[in-house]
Amino acid sequence: MTAQLLTSISTEIDLAKLPQHVAVIMDGNGRWAKQRGLPRIEGHRRGAKTLKEMLRYCKDLGIKTLTAYAFSTENWSRPTGEVNFLMSLFEGLLRKELKEMEEEEVCINFIGDISPLPQSLQQEMRHSTERTKDNQGVFFNVAINYGSRNEMVKACSAIAQKVQRGELSADAIDENTIAQHLYTSASGDPDLLIRTSGEMRLSNFLLWQLAYTEIYVTDTLWPDFDTRQFDLALQSFQQRDRRFGRVK
Ligand code: FPP
């Protein structure tokens, strides 16, 4: 914990009022690469580096959970070469970074439907989850083949089956029942959502979980998002009056 934390203090961040859970839509990798005359995949490579820096920064600050949108159910319609690159990037990173994640007390989890992913990637995902499951330093959720509507359909179907089998009464279904059947059942709702590259959309990300989340959109492209940018997002979060629908 070093200069990075000092940066925060100097930009007047109240370390006692940090979000506990931050979610990120890492947008703009392709544009970042295009601006530099590079192939789109270079943007993703650089974006992965940014994500690693953000995870470390969250841990240093004491932000408990970081949830990152790495690949959506809609991203399959990208050019095959880009999809294949992303799959092998995820797999390579998990293999390369596992030791460091263990040392840094990262607990990694995946949200989304992993069944259509390459077998070797699925294996790496299961392996890294298993190896880091007892870590408590920082909780890192990675959304891969994630779509919020699909997640809700799956939850409804699982709940309906329980009702059909007589394990649950239809009258007993409440918000908690739904939340417990989502991929995120263990991690709770984000306090802050950051979206880079200026797009004002949720893009099928955590639609249920973001109900009362503060949203911060920056024009900065994801590969350029650094600790200083993160500080600005945290500052903005700390200026918000979170009422959760109540009157103060
Ligand atoms: C969106 O930018 C970015 C993605 C679809 C991929 C994000 C993935 C990473 C940053 C790698 C993360 C690695 C792990 C292991 C989690 P875009 O391509 O839509 O950018 P554009 O809008 O400028 O085209």
Coordinates of C-alpha atoms and ligand atoms in Angstrom, one line a residue:
M1 CA 0.0 0.0 0.0
T2 CA 1.9 2.9 -1.2
A3 CA 1.7 6.0 -3.3
Q4 CA -1.5 5.0 -4.8
L5 CA -3.3 5.3 -1.5
L6 CA -1.7 8.6 -0.9
T7 CA -3.0 9.8 -4.2
S8 CA -6.5 9.1 -2.9
I9 CA -6.0 10.9 0.3
S10 CA -4.6 13.9 -1.6
T11 CA -7.7 14.0 -3.8
E12 CA -9.9 14.2 -0.6
I13 CA -11.4 10.8 -0.6
D14 CA -13.0 9.8 2.7
L15 CA -11.7 6.4 3.3
A16 CA -14.5 5.8 5.8
K17 CA -17.1 6.3 3.2
L18 CA -16.0 4.1 0.4
P19 CA -18.3 1.9 -1.6
Q20 CA -18.1 -1.7 -0.5
H21 CA -18.9 -3.2 -3.9
V22 CA -17.9 -1.6 -7.2
A23 CA -19.1 -2.9 -10.6
V24 CA -17.4 -1.9 -13.9
I25 CA -18.5 -2.0 -17.5
M26 CA -15.1 -1.9 -19.2
D27 CA -16.0 -0.2 -22.5
G28 CA -13.9 1.4 -25.1
N29 CA -11.1 -1.1 -25.7
G30 CA -11.8 -1.2 -29.4
R31 CA -11.8 2.6 -29.8
W32 CA -8.6 2.9 -27.7
A33 CA -6.9 0.6 -30.2
K34 CA -8.3 2.2 -33.2
Q35 CA -7.1 5.7 -32.1
R36 CA -3.6 4.3 -32.1
G37 CA -3.9 2.4 -35.4
L38 CA -3.7 -0.9 -33.5
P39 CA -5.9 -4.0 -33.9
R40 CA -8.9 -4.2 -31.5
I41 CA -7.3 -7.1 -29.6
E42 CA -4.5 -4.8 -28.4
G43 CA -7.2 -2.8 -26.7
H44 CA -8.5 -5.9 -24.9
R45 CA -4.9 -6.8 -23.9
R46 CA -4.4 -3.3 -22.5
G47 CA -7.8 -3.4 -20.9
A48 CA -6.9 -6.6 -19.0
K49 CA -3.9 -4.7 -17.5
T50 CA -6.2 -1.9 -16.4
L51 CA -8.5 -4.4 -14.7
K52 CA -5.6 -5.9 -12.8
E53 CA -4.5 -2.4 -11.6
M54 CA -8.1 -1.6 -10.5
L55 CA -8.4 -4.9 -8.6
R56 CA -5.2 -4.1 -6.7
Y57 CA -6.3 -0.6 -6.0
C58 CA -9.6 -1.8 -4.6
K59 CA -7.8 -4.1 -2.3
D60 CA -5.4 -1.4 -1.2
L61 CA -8.3 1.0 -0.5
G62 CA -10.3 -1.7 1.3
I63 CA -13.1 -2.0 -1.2
K64 CA -14.4 -5.5 -0.6
T65 CA -15.8 -6.5 -4.0
L66 CA -15.1 -5.7 -7.6
T67 CA -17.4 -7.1 -10.3
A68 CA -16.3 -6.7 -13.9
Y69 CA -18.3 -7.3 -17.1
A70 CA -15.8 -9.1 -19.4
F71 CA -18.1 -10.8 -21.9
S72 CA -21.8 -10.5 -22.4
T73 CA -24.2 -13.0 -23.9
E74 CA -24.5 -10.6 -26.9
N75 CA -20.7 -10.5 -27.5
W76 CA -20.8 -13.8 -29.3
S77 CA -21.9 -11.8 -32.4
R78 CA -18.5 -10.1 -32.7
P79 CA -16.1 -11.3 -35.4
T80 CA -15.0 -14.9 -34.7
G81 CA -11.3 -13.9 -34.5
E82 CA -12.1 -11.3 -31.7
V83 CA -14.3 -13.8 -29.8
N84 CA -11.6 -16.5 -30.0
F85 CA -8.9 -14.0 -28.9
L86 CA -11.0 -13.0 -25.9
M87 CA -11.5 -16.6 -24.8
S88 CA -7.8 -17.3 -25.0
L89 CA -7.0 -14.0 -23.3
F90 CA -9.3 -15.0 -20.3
E91 CA -7.8 -18.5 -20.2
G92 CA -4.2 -17.3 -20.4
L93 CA -4.7 -14.6 -17.8
L94 CA -6.3 -17.0 -15.3
R95 CA -3.4 -19.4 -15.7
K96 CA -0.7 -16.6 -15.5
E97 CA -2.3 -14.6 -12.7
L98 CA -3.4 -17.4 -10.4
K99 CA -0.3 -17.5 -8.2
E100 CA -0.4 -13.7 -7.7
M101 CA -4.1 -13.9 -6.9
E102 CA -3.4 -16.5 -4.2
E103 CA -0.6 -14.3 -2.8
E104 CA -2.8 -11.2 -2.8
E105 CA -5.7 -13.0 -1.1
V106 CA -8.0 -12.5 -4.1
C107 CA -11.2 -14.7 -4.1
I108 CA -12.3 -15.0 -7.7
N109 CA -15.7 -16.0 -8.8
F110 CA -17.5 -16.1 -12.2
I111 CA -21.0 -15.0 -13.0
G112 CA -22.7 -16.1 -16.2
D113 CA -23.5 -19.3 -18.1
I114 CA -20.2 -21.0 -18.5
S115 CA -21.5 -24.0 -20.4
P116 CA -20.9 -22.7 -24.0
L117 CA -17.3 -21.6 -23.2
P118 CA -14.3 -23.6 -24.4
Q119 CA -13.7 -26.7 -22.1
S120 CA -10.1 -25.6 -21.3
L121 CA -11.4 -22.2 -20.2
Q122 CA -14.1 -23.7 -18.1
Q123 CA -11.5 -25.9 -16.4
E124 CA -9.3 -22.9 -15.7
M125 CA -12.3 -21.0 -14.2
R126 CA -13.2 -23.9 -12.0
H127 CA -9.5 -24.3 -10.9
S128 CA -9.0 -20.6 -10.0
T129 CA -12.3 -20.5 -8.1
E130 CA -11.4 -23.6 -6.1
R131 CA -7.9 -22.4 -5.4
T132 CA -8.9 -19.0 -4.2
K133 CA -12.2 -19.8 -2.4
D134 CA -11.0 -19.2 1.1
N135 CA -9.3 -15.9 0.4
Q136 CA -10.8 -12.8 2.0
G137 CA -8.6 -10.0 0.7
V138 CA -10.8 -8.8 -2.1
F139 CA -13.7 -10.5 -3.8
F140 CA -13.4 -10.4 -7.6
N141 CA -16.5 -11.4 -9.7
V142 CA -15.9 -11.7 -13.4
A143 CA -19.0 -11.8 -15.7
I144 CA -18.3 -14.1 -18.7
N145 CA -21.1 -15.0 -21.0
Y146 CA -23.3 -13.0 -18.7
G147 CA -26.7 -11.5 -19.5
S148 CA -29.0 -10.2 -16.9
R149 CA -32.2 -11.1 -18.6
N150 CA -31.0 -14.7 -19.1
E151 CA -30.0 -14.8 -15.4
M152 CA -33.5 -13.7 -14.4
V153 CA -35.1 -16.3 -16.7
K154 CA -32.9 -19.0 -15.2
A155 CA -33.8 -17.8 -11.6
C156 CA -37.6 -17.8 -12.5
S157 CA -37.3 -21.3 -13.9
A158 CA -35.4 -22.7 -10.9
I159 CA -38.0 -21.1 -8.5
A160 CA -40.9 -22.5 -10.6
Q161 CA -39.4 -26.0 -10.4
K162 CA -39.1 -25.7 -6.7
V163 CA -42.8 -24.7 -6.5
Q164 CA -43.7 -27.6 -8.8
R165 CA -41.9 -30.1 -6.6
G166 CA -43.6 -28.7 -3.5
E167 CA -40.4 -27.4 -2.0
L168 CA -41.5 -23.8 -2.0
S169 CA -44.9 -22.2 -1.7
A170 CA -45.8 -19.6 -4.4
D171 CA -47.0 -17.2 -1.6
A172 CA -43.5 -17.3 0.0
I173 CA -41.7 -15.9 -3.1
D174 CA -40.3 -12.5 -2.3
E175 CA -37.4 -10.3 -3.4
N176 CA -35.0 -12.4 -1.3
T177 CA -36.1 -15.5 -3.1
I178 CA -35.2 -14.0 -6.5
A179 CA -31.9 -12.5 -5.2
Q180 CA -30.9 -16.0 -3.9
H181 CA -31.4 -17.5 -7.3
L182 CA -29.2 -15.1 -9.2
Y183 CA -25.5 -15.7 -9.9
T184 CA -24.7 -12.9 -7.5
S185 CA -26.4 -14.5 -4.5
A186 CA -23.2 -14.5 -2.4
S187 CA -22.0 -11.0 -3.2
G188 CA -24.8 -8.5 -2.7
D189 CA -25.6 -5.4 -4.8
P190 CA -23.0 -3.0 -6.1
D191 CA -22.9 0.5 -4.4
L192 CA -21.2 2.1 -7.4
L193 CA -21.3 1.2 -11.1
I194 CA -18.6 2.7 -13.3
R195 CA -19.0 2.7 -17.1
T196 CA -16.2 4.0 -19.3
S197 CA -16.2 5.5 -22.8
G198 CA -19.3 7.7 -22.3
E199 CA -22.1 5.3 -23.1
M200 CA -25.2 5.8 -21.0
R201 CA -26.5 2.2 -21.0
L202 CA -26.6 -0.8 -18.7
S203 CA -26.2 -3.3 -21.6
N204 CA -28.0 -6.1 -19.9
F205 CA -25.6 -6.0 -16.9
L206 CA -26.9 -6.7 -13.3
L207 CA -30.4 -5.2 -14.0
W208 CA -31.8 -6.5 -10.8
Q209 CA -28.8 -5.8 -8.6
L210 CA -28.3 -2.2 -9.8
A211 CA -31.7 -1.0 -8.6
Y212 CA -30.2 1.4 -6.1
T213 CA -26.6 1.6 -7.3
E214 CA -25.0 5.0 -8.0
I215 CA -23.9 5.2 -11.6
Y216 CA -20.8 7.0 -12.8
V217 CA -20.1 7.4 -16.5
T218 CA -16.8 8.8 -17.8
D219 CA -15.6 9.5 -21.3
T220 CA -12.3 7.9 -20.6
L221 CA -11.8 4.7 -22.5
W222 CA -11.2 1.6 -20.4
P223 CA -7.5 1.1 -21.1
D224 CA -6.9 4.7 -20.0
F225 CA -8.9 4.4 -16.8
D226 CA -6.3 4.6 -14.0
T227 CA -6.2 5.1 -10.2
R228 CA -6.7 8.9 -10.7
Q229 CA -9.8 8.2 -12.7
F230 CA -11.0 5.8 -10.1
D231 CA -10.5 8.4 -7.4
L232 CA -12.7 10.8 -9.4
A233 CA -15.4 8.1 -9.5
L234 CA -15.1 7.6 -5.8
Q235 CA -15.2 11.3 -5.1
S236 CA -18.4 11.6 -7.2
F237 CA -19.9 8.6 -5.3
Q238 CA -19.1 10.3 -1.9
Q239 CA -21.0 13.4 -3.0
R240 CA -24.2 11.5 -3.7
D241 CA -27.2 11.5 -1.3
R242 CA -28.3 7.9 -1.2
R243 CA -31.9 7.8 -0.1
F244 CA -33.0 4.4 -1.4
G245 CA -36.4 5.9 -2.3
R246 CA -36.8 7.4 1.2
V247 CA -37.3 11.1 2.2
K248 CA -34.7 12.3 4.7
Ligands
FPP1 C1 -15.5 -3.7 -24.3 O1 -14.8 -2.9 -25.2 C2 -14.6 -4.8 -23.8 C3 -14.8 -6.1 -23.8 C4 -16.0 -6.7 -24.5 C5 -13.8 -7.1 -23.3 C6 -13.3 -6.7 -21.9 C7 -12.3 -7.7 -21.5 C8 -11.2 -7.4 -20.8 C9 -10.8 -6.0 -20.5 C10 -10.3 -8.5 -20.4 C11 -10.6 -8.9 -19.0 C12 -9.9 -10.1 -18.6 C13 -10.3 -11.0 -17.6 C14 -9.6 -12.2 -17.3 C15 -11.5 -10.7 -16.8 P1 -15.3 -2.8 -26.7 O2 -14.5 -3.8 -27.5 O3 -16.7 -2.9 -26.8 O4 -14.8 -1.4 -27.1 P2 -15.4 -0.4 -28.2 O5 -16.8 -0.1 -27.7 O6 -14.5 0.7 -28.3 O7 -15.4 -1.2 -29.5

